[in-house]
C-alpha cells in the first residue's frame, strides 16, 4: 500500500499532454490552445471615430463656446465602412459616424450633441482638444502582439479576439478518449429492472460524467462479467483509447480479477492499494501501453478515486497546468473521528457564512452511499495521522464544483 502523494506522483509521471488538433473556433470554448497567437494586424487598422459627430481640425475650434459658436463647412459625409475622399482644410468639417476612418487633415471629433446642423454647415459649441474621440490605429491590439497565450483555456472573449484576427481555425490539445468498463456479475444495464441480487451499473454513468466534466471524451464499453477471459477480451477492445478506466474487481474478493488481468496482459502494474478512504483498492498500470486505472467498485470510492487521480491526469493530457481542485479552509460544524493510517476524504456540504466557510458532513460516509456524493459540494481532507476533528475547528476542503462562487443567489 502506498501513500496518496506517492500514488499521485507515480500516476502523473505517466501522462503528458496529447498532440494537437485543428478545430473551428466555435468549438474551442474551454479547450486548451496549443499555440501562441500573435496578432497579424493592427486593431483598429486605422484611426477612426469613437462617436457620431464631426471630424474637425482641433485648432479651428480654439476658444469656441456655447456663447461663441463656430460655423464650419461640411464637405463630406463618412458613414462607417466608407473612406473619405477629401482632405479637411481650415474652416471645414466632415460628418462622421462611429467606426468610420478619420479623414486626412482632421485631428479631433466633436460629438453630435455639441453641434447643430444647418444645411451645408455645422455649428460647433465647444472647443475640441487634439485627438478628442479618436480611436487610434493598434490601440486595441498591435501587429505582432501576443494576444492569446499557449495553454490557456479559451473563453468567449478569446474566441472573439481570434475572430477579430481572422483566425477561424486554431490548434488545441486533443481530448483524451477514455474507455469506461464496469466489472461485476451483479450489474445490469440501465434499461433493465434489476432482479434479485442485481444492481444497475451506475458507475459507468458517474465516471462518464466526470470524464466529460474534465473536457475529455468517454467511450462507454459497458459491463463485463467477473471472468478472466471476458475481462481480457474487454480490455483488449479498449486499446485504441488514450486511457482506460475500469470499476470494480480490484479488491481481495474471490472474483476480483482486474489486477490479475492487468498483470498478465499488461505486465505493467505500477501499484495496487492506496492509503486512503474511500478508495483503498485502486490499481494503476497499463495494458498495451495504454494507462489503466482499476478503480474500486463502490460508487463513492470510484468517484473519489477519479477525483484524486484520474481528473488531474486527464487535465494534464489536455495541456492544463492547474490540474487540482481548489482547496479552502472551512470551519467544521460537527465532531468527526477516524483511525490513523489512512487519508480520509469526507463528503461535506460547504456553505458561506459572512466571510467564513462552514463545513458539515453529509452524514453516513459508507462508500456505497452515492447520495453522500449527490449532496456534497466538497471533500474534507483529513490527514493520515489525524484522528479527530473538533467541532468549531478549521479543516481543509477540496471543492468539487463552483457552487461556492462569489455570485449572489437569486432569492425566490
Ligand atoms: P467490487 O469492488 O467489485 O467488489 O464492488 C464493490 C461494490 O461496488 C459492490 O457492492 C458492487 O455491487 C458495487 N459496484 C461495483 N460496480 C458497480 C457499478 N458499476 N455500479 C454500481 N455499483 C457497483
Ligand atoms: Mg465486483
Coordinates of C-alpha atoms and ligand atoms in Angstrom, one line a residue:
X1 CA 0.0 0.0 0.0
X2 CA 1.4 3.4 -0.9
X3 CA 0.5 7.0 0.2
X4 CA -1.8 9.3 -1.7
X5 CA 1.2 11.5 -2.6
X6 CA 3.3 8.6 -3.9
X7 CA 0.3 7.3 -5.9
X8 CA -0.3 10.7 -7.5
X9 CA 3.4 11.2 -8.3
X10 CA 3.6 7.8 -10.0
X11 CA 0.4 8.4 -11.9
X12 CA 1.2 11.9 -13.2
X13 CA 4.6 10.8 -14.4
X14 CA 2.8 8.5 -16.8
X15 CA 0.8 11.4 -18.5
X16 CA 2.0 14.1 -20.9
X17 CA -0.1 16.5 -23.0
X18 CA -1.5 14.7 -26.1
X19 CA -0.9 16.0 -29.6
X20 CA -2.7 18.9 -31.2
X21 CA -5.7 19.0 -33.5
X22 CA -7.1 21.8 -35.6
X23 CA -10.6 22.9 -34.8
X24 CA -13.0 25.7 -35.6
X25 CA -13.0 28.5 -33.0
X26 CA -16.8 28.0 -32.3
X27 CA -15.9 24.5 -31.0
X28 CA -13.0 25.8 -29.0
X29 CA -14.6 27.2 -25.8
X30 CA -12.9 25.7 -22.7
X31 CA -10.4 23.9 -24.9
X32 CA -6.7 24.5 -24.2
X33 CA -5.0 26.3 -27.1
X34 CA -1.7 24.7 -28.2
X35 CA -0.1 27.7 -29.8
X36 CA 0.7 31.3 -29.1
X37 CA -1.5 33.6 -31.1
X38 CA 0.4 36.7 -32.3
X39 CA -1.6 39.4 -34.0
X40 CA -1.2 39.5 -37.7
X41 CA -2.7 43.0 -37.9
X42 CA -3.3 46.3 -36.0
X43 CA -6.8 46.6 -34.4
X44 CA -8.2 49.1 -35.3
X45 CA -6.4 49.1 -38.6
X46 CA -6.7 52.9 -39.0
X47 CA -7.6 55.9 -36.7
X48 CA -11.3 56.1 -36.5
X49 CA -14.1 57.9 -34.8
X50 CA -15.4 56.8 -31.4
X51 CA -18.6 58.9 -31.7
X52 CA -21.2 60.0 -34.2
X53 CA -20.4 63.7 -34.9
X54 CA -18.0 65.8 -37.0
X55 CA -14.3 65.3 -37.9
X56 CA -12.6 68.7 -37.4
X57 CA -9.2 70.4 -37.1
X58 CA -9.0 71.0 -33.4
X59 CA -7.1 74.2 -33.9
X60 CA -10.1 75.7 -35.7
X61 CA -12.2 75.2 -32.6
X62 CA -9.9 77.1 -30.2
X63 CA -11.9 79.5 -28.0
X64 CA -15.3 78.1 -29.2
X65 CA -18.0 78.0 -26.5
X66 CA -21.8 77.9 -26.3
X67 CA -21.8 81.7 -26.4
X68 CA -19.1 81.9 -29.1
X69 CA -20.0 79.2 -31.5
X70 CA -18.1 78.3 -34.7
X71 CA -19.5 77.6 -38.2
X72 CA -17.7 75.0 -40.3
X73 CA -18.5 73.9 -43.9
X74 CA -19.4 70.2 -44.1
X75 CA -17.6 68.9 -47.1
X76 CA -18.3 65.2 -46.9
X77 CA -20.4 62.5 -45.2
X78 CA -18.4 59.5 -43.9
X79 CA -20.5 56.5 -42.8
X80 CA -18.8 53.5 -41.1
X81 CA -17.1 51.3 -43.7
X82 CA -16.5 54.2 -46.2
X83 CA -13.2 56.0 -46.6
X84 CA -13.2 59.8 -47.1
X85 CA -12.1 61.2 -50.5
X86 CA -11.4 64.7 -49.4
X87 CA -8.9 66.3 -47.0
X88 CA -10.3 68.6 -44.3
X89 CA -8.9 72.1 -44.6
X90 CA -9.2 75.2 -42.4
X91 CA -12.8 76.1 -41.8
X92 CA -14.1 72.6 -42.9
X93 CA -15.6 69.5 -41.2
X94 CA -16.9 66.1 -42.3
X95 CA -19.9 64.4 -40.9
X96 CA -18.6 61.1 -39.4
X97 CA -20.2 58.0 -37.9
X98 CA -18.7 55.8 -35.1
X99 CA -16.1 53.5 -36.6
X100 CA -15.5 55.5 -39.8
X101 CA -11.9 56.3 -40.6
X102 CA -10.8 59.8 -39.7
X103 CA -10.3 61.8 -42.9
X104 CA -6.9 63.4 -43.7
X105 CA -6.5 66.8 -42.2
X106 CA -8.8 66.2 -39.3
X107 CA -7.4 65.5 -35.8
X108 CA -10.4 65.6 -33.5
X109 CA -14.1 64.6 -33.5
X110 CA -16.8 66.8 -32.0
X111 CA -19.8 64.8 -30.7
X112 CA -23.1 65.4 -32.5
X113 CA -24.6 66.5 -29.1
X114 CA -22.2 69.5 -29.1
X115 CA -23.2 70.7 -32.6
X116 CA -26.2 71.8 -34.7
X117 CA -26.5 71.0 -38.4
X118 CA -27.7 73.8 -40.8
X119 CA -27.8 72.7 -44.4
X120 CA -24.2 72.5 -45.7
X121 CA -22.7 74.0 -42.5
X122 CA -22.5 72.8 -38.9
X123 CA -22.4 75.0 -35.8
X124 CA -19.9 73.8 -33.2
X125 CA -20.5 74.8 -29.5
X126 CA -17.4 73.5 -27.8
X127 CA -13.6 73.7 -28.3
X128 CA -12.1 70.3 -29.1
X129 CA -8.8 69.0 -27.9
X130 CA -6.3 67.2 -30.1
X131 CA -7.4 63.6 -30.6
X132 CA -10.8 64.0 -28.9
X133 CA -13.0 60.9 -29.6
X134 CA -10.4 59.3 -31.9
X135 CA -9.6 55.6 -31.6
X136 CA -6.0 55.1 -32.7
X137 CA -4.5 52.5 -35.0
X138 CA -3.5 49.5 -32.9
X139 CA -4.8 50.9 -29.6
X140 CA -6.6 47.6 -29.0
X141 CA -4.0 45.2 -30.5
X142 CA -0.7 46.0 -32.1
X143 CA 0.6 43.9 -35.0
X144 CA 2.9 41.2 -33.6
X145 CA 1.5 41.4 -30.1
X146 CA 0.8 38.2 -28.1
X147 CA -2.9 38.1 -27.7
X148 CA -3.8 34.5 -26.7
X149 CA -1.2 32.5 -24.7
X150 CA -0.4 28.9 -25.4
X151 CA -2.0 26.5 -22.8
X152 CA -4.8 29.0 -21.9
X153 CA -8.4 27.8 -21.7
X154 CA -10.4 29.7 -24.3
X155 CA -13.2 31.9 -23.1
X156 CA -15.8 33.8 -25.1
X157 CA -13.5 36.9 -25.2
X158 CA -10.6 34.8 -26.6
X159 CA -12.9 33.4 -29.3
X160 CA -13.9 37.0 -30.2
X161 CA -10.3 38.1 -30.4
X162 CA -9.4 35.1 -32.6
X163 CA -12.2 36.1 -34.9
X164 CA -11.1 39.8 -34.9
X165 CA -7.7 38.5 -36.1
X166 CA -9.3 36.4 -38.8
X167 CA -8.4 33.1 -37.2
X168 CA -11.3 30.7 -37.7
X169 CA -9.2 27.5 -37.1
X170 CA -6.7 27.0 -34.3
X171 CA -4.6 24.3 -32.7
X172 CA -5.9 22.9 -29.5
X173 CA -4.8 19.9 -27.4
X174 CA -6.6 16.7 -28.4
X175 CA -9.3 15.5 -26.0
X176 CA -8.3 12.2 -24.3
X177 CA -10.5 9.3 -25.3
X178 CA -11.4 7.5 -22.1
X179 CA -12.7 3.9 -22.3
X180 CA -15.0 3.1 -19.4
X181 CA -15.6 -0.6 -18.3
X182 CA -17.7 -1.7 -15.4
X183 CA -17.0 -5.1 -14.0
X184 CA -19.3 -7.3 -11.9
X185 CA -21.7 -10.3 -12.2
X186 CA -24.3 -8.3 -10.2
X187 CA -24.5 -5.5 -12.7
X188 CA -27.4 -4.9 -15.2
X189 CA -27.8 -2.3 -17.8
X190 CA -29.6 1.0 -17.1
X191 CA -32.7 -0.2 -19.1
X192 CA -33.1 -3.4 -17.2
X193 CA -35.0 -3.7 -13.9
X194 CA -32.6 -5.4 -11.5
X195 CA -33.7 -8.9 -10.5
X196 CA -32.8 -10.4 -7.1
X197 CA -29.1 -9.7 -6.2
X198 CA -28.6 -7.4 -9.1
X199 CA -28.0 -3.7 -9.3
X200 CA -27.9 -1.1 -12.1
X201 CA -24.4 -0.2 -13.4
X202 CA -24.3 3.4 -12.2
X203 CA -20.5 3.8 -12.1
X204 CA -20.2 3.9 -15.9
X205 CA -22.5 6.9 -15.9
X206 CA -21.0 8.8 -13.0
X207 CA -17.5 8.2 -14.3
X208 CA -18.5 9.2 -17.9
X209 CA -20.0 12.4 -16.5
X210 CA -16.7 13.1 -14.6
X211 CA -14.8 12.4 -17.8
X212 CA -16.9 14.9 -19.6
X213 CA -16.5 17.4 -16.8
X214 CA -12.7 17.2 -17.4
X215 CA -13.3 18.1 -21.1
X216 CA -12.4 14.5 -22.2
X217 CA -14.4 12.0 -24.3
X218 CA -15.9 8.9 -22.6
X219 CA -16.2 5.7 -24.6
X220 CA -18.9 3.5 -23.0
X221 CA -17.8 -0.1 -23.1
X222 CA -20.5 -1.4 -20.8
X223 CA -20.5 -4.2 -18.3
X224 CA -18.1 -7.2 -18.2
X225 CA -18.6 -10.3 -16.1
X226 CA -16.1 -11.4 -13.4
X227 CA -14.4 -13.9 -15.6
X228 CA -10.7 -13.5 -16.5
X229 CA -11.3 -14.4 -20.2
X230 CA -14.2 -11.9 -20.5
X231 CA -12.1 -9.2 -18.8
X232 CA -9.2 -9.8 -21.1
X233 CA -11.4 -9.6 -24.2
X234 CA -13.0 -6.4 -22.9
X235 CA -9.7 -4.7 -22.0
X236 CA -8.3 -5.5 -25.5
X237 CA -11.3 -3.8 -27.0
X238 CA -10.3 -0.6 -25.2
X239 CA -6.7 -0.5 -26.5
X240 CA -7.4 2.3 -29.0
X241 CA -8.4 4.7 -26.2
X242 CA -5.9 7.1 -24.6
X243 CA -6.8 6.0 -21.1
X244 CA -8.9 3.0 -19.7
X245 CA -10.9 3.2 -16.5
X246 CA -12.5 0.1 -15.0
X247 CA -14.5 0.0 -11.9
X248 CA -14.9 -3.0 -9.5
X249 CA -13.0 -6.2 -9.3
X250 CA -9.8 -4.8 -7.7
X251 CA -10.4 -5.8 -4.0
X252 CA -9.5 -9.1 -2.3
X253 CA -12.7 -10.9 -3.2
X254 CA -12.7 -14.3 -4.9
X255 CA -13.9 -12.8 -8.2
X256 CA -11.7 -9.7 -8.2
X257 CA -9.6 -10.4 -11.3
X258 CA -8.8 -7.0 -12.7
X259 CA -5.4 -6.9 -11.1
X260 CA -4.5 -10.4 -12.5
X261 CA -5.6 -9.4 -15.9
X262 CA -3.6 -6.2 -15.7
X263 CA -0.6 -8.1 -14.6
X264 CA -0.9 -10.8 -17.3
X265 CA -1.8 -8.8 -20.4
X266 CA -0.2 -5.6 -19.4
X267 CA 2.7 -6.9 -17.4
X268 CA 2.8 -3.3 -16.1
X269 CA 1.1 -3.0 -12.7
X270 CA 2.5 0.2 -11.2
X271 CA 0.8 -0.2 -7.8
X272 CA -2.2 -1.6 -6.0
X273 CA -3.8 -0.1 -2.9
X274 CA -3.5 3.5 -1.7
X275 CA -3.7 4.6 2.0
X276 CA -7.0 6.4 1.6
X277 CA -10.7 6.1 2.4
X278 CA -12.7 5.7 0.4
X279 CA -10.7 4.3 -2.5
X280 CA -8.1 2.0 -0.9
X281 CA -8.1 -0.8 -3.6
X282 CA -7.1 1.4 -6.5
X283 CA -4.9 -0.3 -9.0
X284 CA -2.8 1.6 -11.6
X285 CA -1.0 0.1 -14.5
X286 CA -1.0 -0.1 -18.3
X287 CA -2.1 -2.6 -20.9
X288 CA -0.7 -2.5 -24.4
X289 CA 0.9 0.8 -23.5
X290 CA -2.5 2.4 -22.5
X291 CA -2.7 3.6 -18.9
X292 CA -5.3 1.8 -16.9
X293 CA -7.0 2.9 -13.7
X294 CA -8.6 0.0 -11.9
X295 CA -11.0 1.9 -9.7
X296 CA -12.8 0.3 -6.8
X297 CA -16.4 -0.7 -7.4
X298 CA -18.2 1.1 -4.6
X299 CA -19.9 4.1 -6.2
X300 CA -18.3 6.7 -3.9
X301 CA -14.9 5.1 -3.9
X302 CA -14.9 5.1 -7.7
X303 CA -15.9 8.8 -7.9
X304 CA -13.5 9.9 -5.1
X305 CA -10.5 8.0 -6.7
X306 CA -11.4 9.5 -10.0
X307 CA -11.3 13.0 -8.4
X308 CA -7.9 12.4 -6.8
X309 CA -6.1 10.6 -9.6
X310 CA -7.9 10.4 -12.9
X311 CA -9.1 14.0 -13.1
X312 CA -5.6 15.6 -12.7
X313 CA -4.2 13.1 -15.3
X314 CA -6.9 13.9 -17.9
X315 CA -6.3 17.7 -17.3
X316 CA -2.6 17.3 -17.7
X317 CA -3.2 15.4 -21.0
X318 CA -5.1 18.4 -22.3
X319 CA -2.3 20.9 -21.5
X320 CA -3.7 22.2 -18.3
X321 CA -1.2 23.3 -15.7
X322 CA -3.8 23.9 -13.0
X323 CA -4.9 20.3 -12.5
X324 CA -6.1 20.2 -8.9
X325 CA -9.3 21.2 -7.4
X326 CA -9.4 24.5 -5.4
X327 CA -8.9 23.9 -1.7
X328 CA -10.2 26.2 1.0
X329 CA -10.3 26.4 4.8
X330 CA -13.7 25.9 6.4
X331 CA -14.9 25.7 10.0
X332 CA -16.3 22.2 10.7
X333 CA -19.7 22.4 12.5
X334 CA -19.5 18.9 14.0
X335 CA -17.1 16.4 15.6
X336 CA -15.6 13.7 13.4
X337 CA -13.4 10.8 14.4
X338 CA -11.3 8.3 12.5
X339 CA -8.4 5.9 13.0
X340 CA -4.8 6.7 11.9
X341 CA -3.1 5.3 8.8
X342 CA -5.4 6.5 6.0
X343 CA -6.2 9.8 4.4
X344 CA -9.9 10.4 4.5
X345 CA -12.0 12.3 2.0
X346 CA -15.2 13.1 3.9
X347 CA -18.1 14.2 1.8
X348 CA -19.3 17.6 3.0
X349 CA -21.7 20.4 2.4
X350 CA -19.8 23.7 2.3
X351 CA -21.6 27.0 2.6
X352 CA -20.5 30.6 3.1
X353 CA -21.4 32.5 6.2
X354 CA -20.2 36.1 6.2
X355 CA -16.5 35.9 5.3
X356 CA -16.2 32.3 6.5
X357 CA -17.0 28.9 5.1
X358 CA -18.8 26.3 7.1
X359 CA -18.4 22.5 6.5
X360 CA -21.0 19.9 7.5
X361 CA -20.6 16.2 6.7
X362 CA -23.3 14.6 4.5
X363 CA -23.9 12.0 7.2
X364 CA -23.2 8.4 6.7
X365 CA -19.8 8.1 5.0
X366 CA -20.2 4.5 3.7
X367 CA -18.5 4.1 0.3
X368 CA -21.8 2.6 -1.1
X369 CA -23.8 5.7 -0.2
X370 CA -23.9 7.5 -3.5
X371 CA -26.3 10.1 -2.1
X372 CA -23.3 11.4 0.0
X373 CA -21.8 12.5 -3.3
X374 CA -25.1 13.9 -4.6
X375 CA -25.5 16.2 -1.6
X376 CA -21.7 17.1 -1.3
X377 CA -20.0 20.1 -2.8
X378 CA -16.7 19.4 -1.1
X379 CA -14.5 16.8 0.4
X380 CA -12.9 17.5 3.9
X381 CA -9.4 16.1 3.7
X382 CA -8.3 14.5 6.9
X383 CA -4.6 13.6 7.2
X384 CA -3.2 10.1 7.7
X385 CA -2.2 10.9 11.3
X386 CA -5.3 12.8 12.3
X387 CA -7.8 11.1 14.5
X388 CA -10.3 13.8 15.3
X389 CA -11.9 17.0 14.0
X390 CA -13.2 19.0 16.9
X391 CA -16.4 20.9 16.3
X392 CA -15.6 24.6 15.5
X393 CA -12.1 24.0 14.2
X394 CA -10.7 24.6 10.8
X395 CA -10.5 21.9 8.2
X396 CA -9.1 21.8 4.6
X397 CA -11.7 21.2 1.9
X398 CA -11.4 20.3 -1.7
X399 CA -14.2 22.0 -3.6
X400 CA -16.0 19.7 -6.1
X401 CA -17.7 22.3 -8.1
X402 CA -18.4 26.1 -8.4
X403 CA -21.4 26.2 -6.1
X404 CA -19.4 28.4 -3.7
X405 CA -18.9 31.1 -6.3
X406 CA -18.9 34.7 -5.3
X407 CA -22.1 35.5 -7.2
X408 CA -25.3 36.2 -5.2
X409 CA -28.1 33.7 -5.4
X410 CA -31.5 34.7 -6.7
X411 CA -33.9 35.0 -3.7
X412 CA -37.2 33.4 -4.8
Ligands
LIG1 P1 -16.2 -4.6 -6.1 O1 -15.1 -3.6 -6.0 O2 -16.3 -5.2 -7.4 O3 -16.1 -5.6 -5.0 O4 -17.6 -3.9 -5.9 C1 -17.8 -3.2 -4.6 C2 -19.2 -2.8 -4.5 O5 -19.5 -1.8 -5.5 C3 -20.2 -3.9 -4.7 O6 -21.3 -3.7 -3.7 C4 -20.7 -3.7 -6.1 O7 -22.0 -4.1 -6.2 C5 -20.6 -2.2 -6.3 N1 -20.4 -1.9 -7.7 C6 -19.4 -2.4 -8.4 N2 -19.5 -2.0 -9.7 C7 -20.6 -1.1 -9.7 C8 -21.2 -0.3 -10.7 N3 -20.7 -0.3 -12.0 N4 -22.2 0.4 -10.4 C9 -22.7 0.4 -9.2 N5 -22.2 -0.3 -8.2 C10 -21.1 -1.1 -8.4
LIG2 MG1 -17.1 -6.8 -8.3

